[in-house]
Amino acid sequence: MARTTSLSGFPEWLPEERIVEQHVLDSLRRTFELHGFSSIETRAVETVEQLLRKGEIDKEVYGVSRLQQDEDSSREDALALHFDLTVPFARYVVENSGYLTFPFRRYQIQKVWRGERPQEGRAREFTQADIDVVGDGTLAFRYDVELALVMIEALSELPIPPFVLRVNNRKLAEGFYRGVGLTDAPAVLREIDKLEKIGAEQVSRNLQDTVGATPEQAEAALSLAAIRTEDTSFVERVRELGVSNNLLDEGLNELAEVVGEASRRAPGKVVADLSIARGLDYYTGTVYETVLVGHEQLGSVCSGGRYESLASSGKKTYPGVGLSIGVTRLVTRILSRSMAQASRSVPSAVLVALNDDASWSAAQDVAGQLRARGIATEVAATAQKFGKQIRYAERRGIPFVWFSSVAEDGSPTHEVKDIRSGEQVAADPASWQPPAEDLHATVLRAATTDD
């Protein structure tokens, strides 16, 4: 991987690593577009007020200002870099609703910034890839099911280990908490969200100390969070806890629909995990988190959920459901564990060698013919000995070197050398084609990616 940069938390890639990242991005774009999602891009900055509308994450937001501030600048005018793509997308939908066709299906791949403590899997500047479906006033629940299936397909195309999409429903959780007498459901969810970090015993203490739960209520909340199934049998297990609530029933039915269809189409890749809470307050129904099997300590690589009122204008709301892939987190793990690598570090397939400095223009003619047919080509800058020009191609990772000369009758002749095998053959720049696997730099998966 690229060496540690001078600014911690702002990753940079070497050329061969960037090829791996581009492969991931291109694969995601292809899958998203196959499912009819349109690409958009939103601005990098939002007003502070807009960013902090939902959720308490102000400590992680990077403010943006000129080095010399205006004397009359105010908090309301302050700008900040977006910390995710969902909040800016909600604003985008409201401002452009008259130009969009609903339900609106969008994908968005952009940089985001978050002031976290840098560590593996957590950077201050990173790339996310989001898909969302947003409705005008209402949005069919079926989209919650569809987005889970789309994301499973998208992740399955990447050079990563097996993964599990863990799904829960906040209606289910909130209804259960209300049913046992815990009225501050968001506070309970925030504590349950810490389970994997601090353990059940500490979460139980927190529920009692900060939320006001009795030991019995804390035990009930933890019993719910302990339920995990790969099918819809979680419904029966929740019922066995003996809690009744209408919102609980609604959440159970919705989660059963997601898990039932997803487990049928992608068995083993979906789990109903009733400990999943998601920290952001704008989620209202289905919530998703995704972990790589054997790499659970990396955290979620893809998460999201249903939101009913994040995008709103007056009495008009635009409910949506979306999922976000942490592309930089995934790519960092792919590279650090050698799960995939680029076939070469440059796009060039051919280096056109020079016989002498006077042949540079003719070499450019050859390169032009090759490029016209989609073959990435470089031309040597100086007429060094052929051995040095070949070694230059080797260092660059260019597989073929092109040689041109003039026959006795004055006609040009051409040969191309595969410097890996040493084979050199006659070639015509108007028709020669490299093997398909050498035409572009490709990404090669490791023999196994589950270590």
XYZ file of C-alpha atoms in Angstrom:
451
model
C 0.000 0.000 0.000
C 0.967 3.658 -0.327
C 3.219 4.844 2.467
C 1.694 6.693 5.397
C 0.887 10.213 4.268
C 2.042 13.311 6.094
C -1.584 14.081 7.032
C -3.060 11.216 9.013
C -6.516 10.116 7.913
C -6.252 11.416 4.348
C -5.292 8.325 2.289
C -3.445 8.446 -1.014
C -2.971 5.566 -3.421
C -0.031 4.444 -5.528
C -0.908 4.015 -9.239
C -1.458 0.248 -8.976
C -3.616 0.764 -5.885
C -5.647 3.408 -7.635
C -6.393 0.871 -10.378
C -7.878 -1.432 -7.723
C -9.989 1.425 -6.356
C -11.174 2.337 -9.869
C -12.099 -1.308 -10.459
C -14.274 -1.231 -7.322
C -15.915 2.041 -8.351
C -16.536 0.901 -11.924
C -18.072 -2.358 -10.709
C -20.420 -0.503 -8.375
C -21.456 1.943 -11.109
C -22.188 -0.930 -13.466
C -24.393 -2.756 -10.957
C -26.247 0.368 -9.872
C -26.986 1.394 -13.447
C -28.132 -2.125 -14.339
C -30.830 -1.619 -11.706
C -31.890 1.748 -13.095
C -30.208 4.125 -10.643
C -29.216 7.535 -12.019
C -25.938 9.184 -11.073
C -25.927 12.567 -9.351
C -23.357 14.714 -7.590
C -23.998 17.218 -4.827
C -21.758 20.024 -3.628
C -19.056 19.256 -1.074
C -20.280 21.894 1.399
C -23.571 22.472 3.165
C -24.649 24.997 5.739
C -23.904 23.952 9.300
C -27.611 24.231 10.079
C -28.462 21.791 7.283
C -25.836 19.251 8.296
C -26.786 19.228 11.957
C -30.539 18.941 11.429
C -30.540 15.260 12.273
C -28.272 13.452 14.675
C -25.727 14.673 17.214
C -22.430 14.523 15.343
C -21.275 18.145 15.402
C -17.893 17.150 16.875
C -17.109 15.250 13.664
C -18.014 18.001 11.186
C -15.262 19.975 9.459
C -16.092 23.665 9.129
C -15.120 25.600 6.009
C -14.085 29.247 6.115
C -11.730 31.694 4.528
C -8.471 32.330 6.351
C -9.632 35.910 6.838
C -13.196 35.804 8.120
C -15.709 38.529 7.417
C -16.478 40.542 10.531
C -20.219 40.112 10.031
C -20.116 36.343 9.439
C -22.541 34.380 11.604
C -23.249 30.825 12.655
C -26.209 30.692 10.271
C -23.946 31.505 7.311
C -21.273 28.985 8.317
C -20.364 26.245 5.871
C -19.066 22.742 6.536
C -17.917 19.732 4.532
C -20.557 17.026 4.280
C -19.991 14.040 6.596
C -22.168 11.683 4.545
C -24.143 11.783 1.300
C -27.643 11.193 2.681
C -28.184 14.588 4.314
C -27.009 16.512 1.200
C -29.173 14.240 -0.945
C -32.239 15.081 1.144
C -31.606 18.779 0.541
C -31.043 18.086 -3.177
C -34.388 16.298 -3.455
C -36.305 19.143 -1.817
C -34.652 21.810 -3.992
C -35.051 19.860 -7.246
C -38.343 18.070 -6.627
C -40.009 19.824 -9.556
C -37.458 18.343 -11.956
C -37.370 14.776 -10.612
C -39.575 11.799 -11.409
C -40.675 9.903 -8.299
C -39.892 7.395 -7.024
C -36.422 8.797 -7.741
C -33.619 6.234 -7.924
C -30.161 7.729 -7.445
C -26.622 6.583 -6.931
C -23.853 8.885 -5.810
C -20.108 8.271 -5.471
C -18.219 11.100 -3.802
C -15.692 12.065 -1.164
C -16.931 12.862 2.338
C -15.132 14.223 5.396
C -15.495 13.282 9.031
C -13.337 14.365 11.969
C -12.708 10.944 13.465
C -9.591 9.515 15.065
C -7.775 7.848 12.140
C -7.309 4.082 12.301
C -7.644 1.178 9.889
C -11.088 1.425 8.340
C -11.634 4.988 9.569
C -10.293 7.965 7.658
C -11.002 11.666 7.778
C -11.426 11.879 4.019
C -12.974 8.913 2.279
C -15.139 7.839 -0.637
C -18.701 6.594 -0.240
C -20.982 4.970 -2.800
C -24.685 5.420 -2.044
C -27.937 4.238 -3.570
C -31.323 5.585 -2.519
C -34.929 5.500 -3.643
C -37.043 8.484 -2.592
C -40.789 8.917 -2.960
C -43.096 11.921 -3.033
C -45.276 11.672 0.085
C -45.134 7.884 0.232
C -42.695 5.144 -0.693
C -43.643 1.480 -1.016
C -41.955 -0.759 1.533
C -40.936 -3.077 -1.281
C -38.003 -0.754 -1.978
C -36.537 -1.735 1.393
C -36.387 -5.280 0.049
C -35.087 -4.278 -3.376
C -32.211 -2.186 -2.055
C -30.982 -5.063 0.087
C -30.917 -7.281 -3.015
C -29.158 -4.655 -5.150
C -26.459 -4.143 -2.543
C -25.911 -7.878 -2.141
C -25.387 -8.114 -5.906
C -23.049 -5.104 -5.923
C -20.882 -6.417 -3.087
C -20.791 -9.913 -4.597
C -18.998 -8.507 -7.660
C -16.127 -7.076 -5.620
C -12.838 -8.834 -4.727
C -13.740 -9.175 -1.058
C -14.326 -12.076 1.358
C -17.813 -13.444 2.025
C -20.055 -10.899 3.714
C -23.256 -10.814 5.748
C -25.920 -8.118 5.442
C -27.394 -7.705 8.913
C -30.884 -6.226 8.995
C -33.124 -4.894 11.752
C -36.133 -2.592 11.987
C -36.319 0.398 14.321
C -40.104 0.124 14.539
C -39.633 -3.363 15.907
C -37.081 -2.178 18.450
C -38.943 0.977 19.500
C -42.243 -0.902 19.773
C -40.608 -3.514 21.982
C -39.037 -0.897 24.250
C -42.356 0.878 24.631
C -43.979 -2.452 25.373
C -41.660 -2.994 28.344
C -42.116 0.607 29.552
C -39.022 2.303 28.105
C -40.391 5.514 26.606
C -37.133 7.107 25.387
C -36.589 4.656 22.523
C -33.860 6.724 20.753
C -31.801 6.777 23.959
C -32.162 3.010 24.334
C -31.132 2.512 20.692
C -28.016 4.619 21.195
C -26.957 2.394 24.067
C -27.787 -0.850 22.248
C -25.698 0.436 19.323
C -22.646 0.186 21.616
C -23.056 -3.550 22.280
C -20.207 -4.770 20.106
C -17.832 -2.122 21.476
C -18.441 -2.347 25.227
C -20.367 -5.589 25.803
C -23.749 -6.480 27.287
C -22.820 -5.891 30.940
C -21.750 -2.300 30.376
C -24.736 -1.615 28.104
C -27.035 -2.893 30.856
C -25.428 -0.499 33.348
C -25.742 2.377 30.866
C -29.420 1.630 30.282
C -30.040 1.790 33.997
C -27.831 4.816 34.697
C -28.554 7.034 31.696
C -31.962 5.891 30.422
C -33.565 5.037 33.754
C -34.282 1.398 32.936
C -34.932 -1.131 35.666
C -32.711 -4.236 35.684
C -35.646 -6.199 34.243
C -36.175 -3.682 31.418
C -32.463 -3.674 30.606
C -32.482 -7.482 30.528
C -35.480 -7.472 28.168
C -33.789 -4.997 25.802
C -30.645 -7.136 25.749
C -32.681 -10.310 25.175
C -34.174 -8.707 22.087
C -30.737 -7.624 20.858
C -29.418 -11.179 21.231
C -31.759 -12.571 18.541
C -30.105 -13.472 15.225
C -31.542 -15.724 12.525
C -30.884 -16.351 8.822
C -34.614 -16.699 8.140
C -37.907 -15.390 9.471
C -37.798 -17.541 12.612
C -36.830 -14.397 14.530
C -40.539 -13.508 14.577
C -41.372 -16.464 16.797
C -38.379 -15.759 19.064
C -39.506 -12.159 19.581
C -43.043 -13.336 20.339
C -41.628 -15.680 22.972
C -40.408 -12.638 24.924
C -44.068 -11.864 25.642
C -44.174 -8.172 24.672
C -47.178 -6.652 22.862
C -47.212 -3.380 20.923
C -48.693 -2.281 17.592
C -45.452 -0.660 16.421
C -43.611 -3.860 17.319
C -46.033 -5.843 15.143
C -45.502 -3.475 12.214
C -41.743 -3.741 12.515
C -41.852 -7.526 12.737
C -43.894 -7.758 9.543
C -41.579 -5.396 7.648
C -38.404 -7.141 8.756
C -39.894 -10.533 7.895
C -40.573 -9.296 4.355
C -36.974 -8.137 3.862
C -35.342 -11.196 5.384
C -37.739 -13.676 3.781
C -37.146 -12.464 0.217
C -33.442 -11.783 0.647
C -32.725 -15.155 2.246
C -34.558 -16.859 -0.622
C -32.541 -15.051 -3.295
C -29.215 -14.832 -1.467
C -29.107 -17.595 1.159
C -26.440 -17.150 3.795
C -25.834 -13.490 2.974
C -28.648 -11.975 5.052
C -29.209 -12.191 8.798
C -31.951 -10.696 10.923
C -29.825 -9.160 13.687
C -31.925 -7.410 16.315
C -28.895 -5.711 17.868
C -28.441 -3.410 14.854
C -29.529 0.109 15.769
C -27.579 2.626 13.614
C -26.530 5.741 15.483
C -28.067 8.423 13.278
C -31.474 9.594 14.451
C -33.078 10.014 11.031
C -33.624 6.279 10.447
C -37.227 5.256 11.094
C -37.680 1.666 9.900
C -35.402 -0.873 8.224
C -31.725 -0.513 9.126
C -28.818 -2.357 7.512
C -25.197 -3.079 8.381
C -22.754 -5.283 6.489
C -19.645 -7.043 7.791
C -16.968 -9.092 6.055
C -16.791 -12.620 7.451
C -13.501 -12.985 9.292
C -12.990 -9.209 9.303
C -15.712 -8.179 11.709
C -13.302 -5.924 13.627
C -13.231 -3.676 10.564
C -16.801 -2.647 11.313
C -19.636 -2.171 8.873
C -18.589 -1.728 5.229
C -22.115 -0.973 4.012
C -24.960 0.486 6.035
C -28.131 2.519 5.778
C -31.854 2.362 6.294
C -35.313 3.842 5.843
C -35.972 7.510 6.630
C -39.429 9.100 6.528
C -38.882 12.815 7.077
C -35.227 13.621 6.484
C -36.250 15.287 3.220
C -39.178 17.632 3.845
C -40.506 21.039 2.870
C -43.366 22.412 4.924
C -45.963 19.674 5.159
C -44.520 17.826 2.169
C -42.175 14.905 2.869
C -40.031 12.705 0.671
C -39.520 9.351 2.405
C -36.612 7.253 1.269
C -34.471 4.213 1.843
C -30.790 3.966 1.081
C -27.538 2.122 1.579
C -23.978 3.431 1.602
C -20.746 1.541 0.922
C -17.568 2.745 2.601
C -15.421 2.420 -0.511
C -12.203 3.622 1.109
C -12.669 1.242 4.042
C -13.151 -1.661 1.632
C -10.243 -0.717 -0.636
C -7.916 -0.275 2.332
C -8.694 -3.794 3.516
C -8.447 -5.250 -0.005
C -4.974 -3.783 -0.408
C -3.647 -4.397 3.101
C -4.618 -8.081 2.934
C -3.651 -8.539 -0.745
C -7.154 -9.632 -1.675
C -6.625 -8.247 -5.177
C -3.934 -6.524 -7.195
C -3.591 -4.735 -10.497
C -2.096 -6.631 -13.444
C 0.177 -3.635 -14.049
C 0.661 -0.167 -12.599
C 0.078 1.835 -15.791
C -2.653 1.889 -18.439
C -0.074 1.630 -21.248
C 0.015 -1.656 -23.149
C 2.730 -0.621 -25.642
C 5.930 1.416 -25.648
C 7.036 2.513 -29.121
C 10.845 2.438 -29.135
C 13.027 4.903 -31.015
C 15.790 3.925 -33.428
C 17.183 7.441 -33.249
C 15.911 10.867 -32.233
C 14.853 11.619 -35.807
C 12.332 8.742 -35.669
C 10.257 10.299 -32.879
C 7.664 11.811 -35.229
C 7.222 8.509 -37.117
C 6.891 6.725 -33.749
C 4.089 9.122 -32.851
C 2.330 8.125 -36.094
C 2.477 4.484 -35.013
C 1.217 5.365 -31.535
C -1.651 7.326 -33.071
C -2.772 4.317 -35.092
C -2.692 2.097 -32.020
C -4.516 4.612 -29.837
C -7.201 5.055 -32.498
C -8.113 1.415 -31.869
C -8.164 1.779 -28.090
C -4.637 0.545 -27.337
C -2.966 2.699 -24.670
C 0.480 3.574 -26.027
C 3.543 5.545 -24.962
C 6.450 6.730 -27.104
C 9.995 6.672 -25.788
C 11.352 10.160 -25.170
C 14.965 9.484 -26.176
C 16.726 7.042 -28.479
C 18.655 5.050 -25.902
C 19.936 1.570 -26.628
C 17.068 -0.841 -27.161
C 18.012 -2.735 -23.995
C 17.533 0.401 -21.908
C 14.220 1.164 -23.594
C 13.027 -2.367 -22.852
C 14.124 -2.079 -19.211
C 12.208 1.195 -18.991
C 9.074 -0.635 -20.196
C 9.695 -3.351 -17.602
C 9.940 -0.800 -14.796
C 6.738 0.838 -15.964
C 4.955 -2.510 -16.256
C 4.326 -2.102 -20.003
C 4.024 -5.575 -21.567
C 4.860 -4.791 -25.230
C 7.627 -2.831 -26.987
C 7.157 -1.747 -30.605
C 10.081 -1.514 -33.029
C 9.934 0.189 -36.427
C 12.505 0.223 -39.199
C 12.774 0.849 -42.945
C 13.191 -1.996 -45.473
C 15.631 -1.851 -48.412
C 12.811 -0.749 -50.688
C 12.046 2.154 -48.344
C 8.823 0.709 -46.935
C 8.305 0.716 -43.144
C 8.455 -2.555 -41.225
C 7.215 -3.180 -37.711
C 7.739 -5.781 -35.004
C 6.317 -6.021 -31.509
C 7.978 -7.783 -28.588
C 6.254 -9.301 -25.587
C 8.971 -8.509 -23.053
C 7.602 -11.063 -20.575
C 8.033 -14.067 -22.888
C 10.647 -12.595 -25.237
C 8.514 -13.441 -28.284
C 8.902 -10.895 -31.093
C 6.708 -10.962 -34.205
C 5.946 -8.851 -37.256
C 2.993 -6.522 -36.734
C 0.932 -3.935 -38.573
C -0.016 -0.825 -36.530
C -3.289 -0.650 -38.443
C -4.443 -4.100 -37.327
C -2.295 -5.532 -34.498
C -4.151 -6.218 -31.305
C -2.752 -7.353 -27.944
C -4.381 -10.288 -26.171
C -7.643 -9.243 -24.516
C -6.187 -9.632 -21.028
C -3.388 -7.182 -21.875
C -5.475 -4.495 -23.539
C -6.220 -2.800 -20.227
C -4.790 -3.002 -16.743
C -7.021 -5.458 -14.901
C -7.590 -6.409 -11.295
C -6.718 -9.939 -10.281
C -8.410 -11.508 -7.295
C -6.300 -13.444 -4.846
C -6.771 -17.212 -4.854
C -8.699 -16.825 -1.597
C -10.073 -13.734 0.087
C -11.360 -15.228 3.318
C -8.237 -14.950 5.445
